[in-house]
Amino acid sequence: MINADPKRGIFHLTCEEFSYILQIKDGRLLQLYFGAPIADADLSYLLPCFASGSSFNQPVHHLPLELPTLGSGWYGEPALGAIGSDGNNVTELRYQDYKILPHKEDLPGLPSLSQPPTAMRGQNETKDDGTLQILLKDELTGLAAVLSYSIVSGTLARSMELINTSDAPIKLTHMASATLTLPLLPPAGSGDSDYSLIHLQGNWARERRVVRTPLGRAETKIESQRGASGHEENPFLALAAPGADENSGDIYALSLIYSGSFQASAQVRDFDNVYLSIGLNPLTHNWLLESGEHFVCPEAVLVYANRGLNQMSHLFHRIYRDHLCRSKWAGMERPVLINNWEATYFDINEEKVMALAKTAAKIGVELLVMDDGWFGNRFDDHRSLGDWYENPIKLPHGLAGLAKKVNQAGLKFGLWVEPEMISPDSDLYRAHPDWCLHAPGRTRTEGRNQLILDLSREDVQDFIIHTMKHILNSANIAYIKWDMNRNMTESFSALQTPERQMETQHRYMLGLYRVLDEVTSAFPDVLFESCSGGGGRFDAGMLYYMPQTWTSDDTDAVERLKIQYGTSLVYPASAMGAHVSASPNHQVGRKTDISMRADVAIGGNFGFELDLDKLSREDLAAARDYVAKVKKLRHLTSQGTFSRLLSPFDAPNYRAANYVAWQFADQQDLLLCIYRVLSEPNPFIHRVRLTDLDPNALYQADETDPSLPACFKGRTFTGAALMQVGVPMIFKGQQDFCSQLILFHRVKEK
Ligand code: DGJ
């Protein structure tokens, strides 16, 4: 619900999950509250808390400004910075007006959340009421900001449009999408500095590890300058109150719907108040706004949860699955696939694809994906990106012929592409050497022997759109894996004027989004999966166009526990690609049983990435059984509520870190997934407590599962017992890397 009281200058957005209260004071827009829902919107009695006591602090420095600006006495990271044509960097925004739009509108050219039409709202969905827009303006410079707020299924979507209403150009230097400057109310006996900061850090093949550190007085910056959200940090941060854990305590989180360079910052400021921000990275993004022009910042999503990190994740999962992904696949079960990459790498041809397809069909796999190496002279990673035509030696019957054969074998056909890249050794580069990002007089830095096409250029965008449409029309292609295997250097465009070069990275993203929009809309039945050397662009921006992402190039089951666990903080399991690969694993050399590998992959969109013909007869039979199991369970793993139970990170003691557990639940069923990393001597049988069950309902473990431990057989359990007493973690055998899945069904009382 959006309540506006312009006479008292109060705006109150509220729903079952939160209240967000803004109030105007002396023309300035203040953020007075974000937290559990409250009825009283007038919080003006708090204003004395923000009085300045010293001549060294300008009044605005103390204020919880909704949009802190550069140059006018706010001595922290600004959310908005602008330089006028006279070189003046002062921006002072004052409230002008507001309006409430009946619907949430899409952001032009950018991915964003949508509110479902009333008729399509699910039973449990809160009513989301349009959008509150508040207009602020600097009368002197003519820079105006329209701030938009929409409640989307228990979360707050926030975006900002900047408009130059003056006759002279304005240079935008800081453009954050959301900030939290609010005074928190820490539990008694603690201060804001006792909050902790949670973010997702990593690198290639070890993405999104959960990092939780005390919130310092020194500013923490979480960022990417790479022209991609990156493997290293994710455009997300959360603040956890002292003692908050998976199931209890206050969490404030920000996530950005954007796939390029970003910056998030967190700090306890000098009067013990927290400051959080998220948006475009000022190191990589400036924008010249000519008279009359508009600039739209990416959308940020704010989440408040008072039942811990799992509740935060439930909110993110719901909006990113149900209100972000546009693909018709968002709510559909995904096909079990086999990808040839780790089976053959570049050494792929029709014969090998068909051998994989035939065995895959026998065990029930539904989709075959031909990965890198099928085009141009692509025998290794030194050439041919940009030459998107079949290699006639590898594919004598072309893509169309191969797709037909794969279809005849009973599988759908999918294809790998990397359309944003260009190899210096390619026909495309020889024809268009200026189509890549490059700076005059400087080395064109290569990464994986390739350069990046300059997607800020319309002719390059058109080329990619045309090429992709041509490929997709040329054969019966049901799936596309859209890869991107390096980050930006020399973010400079041959077509841009000097004063606009700092716009190249954002113009690239706008170009990419245009390309993705056109290609995915033209082929609505195709399932698209994004990828960037695994999870180097696992963000909400990409999920808008492509409902799933290849989570990591690390397919080792034990490493995947951490990667999938960390990813789940923000992104739903239905967004994660997860494959069973060979043992020993190609990234870490670890040997694991097929049961461990499959039990981990069941936690995402399940597939294989190995040569099935090299499996033993027993393992192939096990693979076939898993495919059947996945088909039975995937409604639950893709659409059920995912909760984390035991963490592989920073556990209080060795034992706890050694065990990992999560669950998927809907009204009827609960799938418990438990993992033990290392075997223990004389082991103690630990218990794990389930969550999200009806305490009074009765549940029974699925006894058709031959691996079910005997103690569960012939029994029913109340939800209360499963949640309070817990489930014993019993593993088969005494060995490292064990797993066990248990499916509980809700049963009727006898
Ligand atoms: C990186 C991807 O993450 C891999 O799965 C594979 O597609 C390779 N690129 C192919 O070059």
mmCIF file of N, CA, C and O and ligand atoms in Angstrom, residues 341 346 371-372 378 416 418 448 481 483 485 531-534 550 553 609, ligand 1:
data_model
loop_
_atom_site.group_PDB
_atom_site.id
_atom_site.type_symbol
_atom_site.label_atom_id
_atom_site.label_comp_id
_atom_site.label_asym_id
_atom_site.label_seq_id
_atom_site.Cartn_x
_atom_site.Cartn_y
_atom_site.Cartn_z
ATOM 1 N N TRP A 341 30.962 -30.296 -22.966
ATOM 2 C CA TRP A 341 32.215 -29.565 -22.726
ATOM 3 C C TRP A 341 33.257 -30.407 -21.998
ATOM 4 O O TRP A 341 34.347 -30.668 -22.515
ATOM 5 N N PHE A 346 37.294 -28.956 -26.971
ATOM 6 C CA PHE A 346 37.109 -28.454 -28.345
ATOM 7 C C PHE A 346 37.008 -29.574 -29.390
ATOM 8 O O PHE A 346 36.686 -29.325 -30.544
ATOM 9 N N ASP A 371 28.658 -27.643 -27.000
ATOM 10 C CA ASP A 371 29.354 -26.485 -26.432
ATOM 11 C C ASP A 371 30.347 -25.918 -27.444
ATOM 12 O O ASP A 371 30.265 -26.176 -28.651
ATOM 13 N N ASP A 372 31.300 -25.167 -26.962
ATOM 14 C CA ASP A 372 32.305 -24.468 -27.761
ATOM 15 C C ASP A 372 33.007 -25.417 -28.736
ATOM 16 O O ASP A 372 33.259 -26.573 -28.407
ATOM 17 N N ARG A 378 37.487 -23.241 -35.090
ATOM 18 C CA ARG A 378 37.577 -23.287 -33.635
ATOM 19 C C ARG A 378 38.057 -24.672 -33.172
ATOM 20 O O ARG A 378 37.262 -25.488 -32.683
ATOM 21 N N TRP A 416 25.959 -23.773 -27.834
ATOM 22 C CA TRP A 416 26.778 -22.769 -27.145
ATOM 23 C C TRP A 416 27.130 -21.647 -28.120
ATOM 24 O O TRP A 416 27.481 -21.906 -29.280
ATOM 25 N N GLU A 418 29.107 -17.447 -28.059
ATOM 26 C CA GLU A 418 29.744 -16.383 -27.267
ATOM 27 C C GLU A 418 29.714 -15.105 -28.106
ATOM 28 O O GLU A 418 30.753 -14.598 -28.567
ATOM 29 N N ARG A 448 41.942 -14.720 -22.691
ATOM 30 C CA ARG A 448 41.662 -15.980 -23.393
ATOM 31 C C ARG A 448 41.801 -15.792 -24.915
ATOM 32 O O ARG A 448 40.977 -16.267 -25.689
ATOM 33 N N LYS A 481 23.216 -21.584 -24.842
ATOM 34 C CA LYS A 481 24.098 -21.200 -23.726
ATOM 35 C C LYS A 481 24.894 -19.987 -24.211
ATOM 36 O O LYS A 481 25.706 -20.103 -25.143
ATOM 37 N N ASP A 483 27.617 -17.478 -23.616
ATOM 38 C CA ASP A 483 28.816 -17.389 -22.781
ATOM 39 C C ASP A 483 29.508 -16.027 -22.956
ATOM 40 O O ASP A 483 29.227 -15.280 -23.906
ATOM 41 N N ASN A 485 33.601 -14.799 -21.952
ATOM 42 C CA ASN A 485 34.750 -15.366 -21.250
ATOM 43 C C ASN A 485 35.897 -14.435 -20.907
ATOM 44 O O ASN A 485 37.045 -14.887 -20.775
ATOM 45 N N CYS A 531 26.041 -17.409 -19.132
ATOM 46 C CA CYS A 531 27.260 -17.998 -18.604
ATOM 47 C C CYS A 531 28.358 -16.970 -18.796
ATOM 48 O O CYS A 531 28.350 -16.203 -19.759
ATOM 49 N N SER A 532 29.296 -16.926 -17.873
ATOM 50 C CA SER A 532 30.470 -16.102 -18.094
ATOM 51 C C SER A 532 31.625 -16.813 -17.408
ATOM 52 O O SER A 532 31.873 -16.591 -16.230
ATOM 53 N N GLY A 533 32.242 -17.750 -18.135
ATOM 54 C CA GLY A 533 33.258 -18.585 -17.490
ATOM 55 C C GLY A 533 32.653 -19.166 -16.219
ATOM 56 O O GLY A 533 33.217 -19.053 -15.139
ATOM 57 N N GLY A 534 31.476 -19.757 -16.342
ATOM 58 C CA GLY A 534 30.701 -20.158 -15.153
ATOM 59 C C GLY A 534 29.897 -18.966 -14.675
ATOM 60 O O GLY A 534 29.211 -18.310 -15.455
ATOM 61 N N TRP A 550 24.786 -20.629 -15.837
ATOM 62 C CA TRP A 550 25.737 -21.694 -15.491
ATOM 63 C C TRP A 550 26.480 -21.213 -14.242
ATOM 64 O O TRP A 550 27.220 -20.233 -14.284
ATOM 65 N N ASP A 553 32.237 -22.813 -13.352
ATOM 66 C CA ASP A 553 33.001 -23.793 -14.116
ATOM 67 C C ASP A 553 33.543 -24.886 -13.204
ATOM 68 O O ASP A 553 34.125 -25.857 -13.684
ATOM 69 N N GLU A 609 27.732 -33.532 -17.571
ATOM 70 C CA GLU A 609 28.794 -32.899 -18.354
ATOM 71 C C GLU A 609 29.991 -33.839 -18.328
ATOM 72 O O GLU A 609 31.005 -33.582 -17.691
HETATM 73 C C1 DGJ B 1 33.293 -21.248 -20.238
HETATM 74 C C2 DGJ B 1 32.067 -21.975 -19.780
HETATM 75 O O1 DGJ B 1 31.792 -21.681 -18.451
HETATM 76 C C3 DGJ B 1 32.261 -23.461 -19.994
HETATM 77 O O2 DGJ B 1 31.172 -24.164 -19.497
HETATM 78 C C4 DGJ B 1 32.436 -23.697 -21.479
HETATM 79 O O3 DGJ B 1 31.258 -23.351 -22.137
HETATM 80 C C5 DGJ B 1 33.606 -22.893 -21.989
HETATM 81 N N1 DGJ B 1 33.503 -21.515 -21.641
HETATM 82 C C6 DGJ B 1 33.704 -23.020 -23.479
HETATM 83 O O4 DGJ B 1 34.670 -22.212 -24.000
#
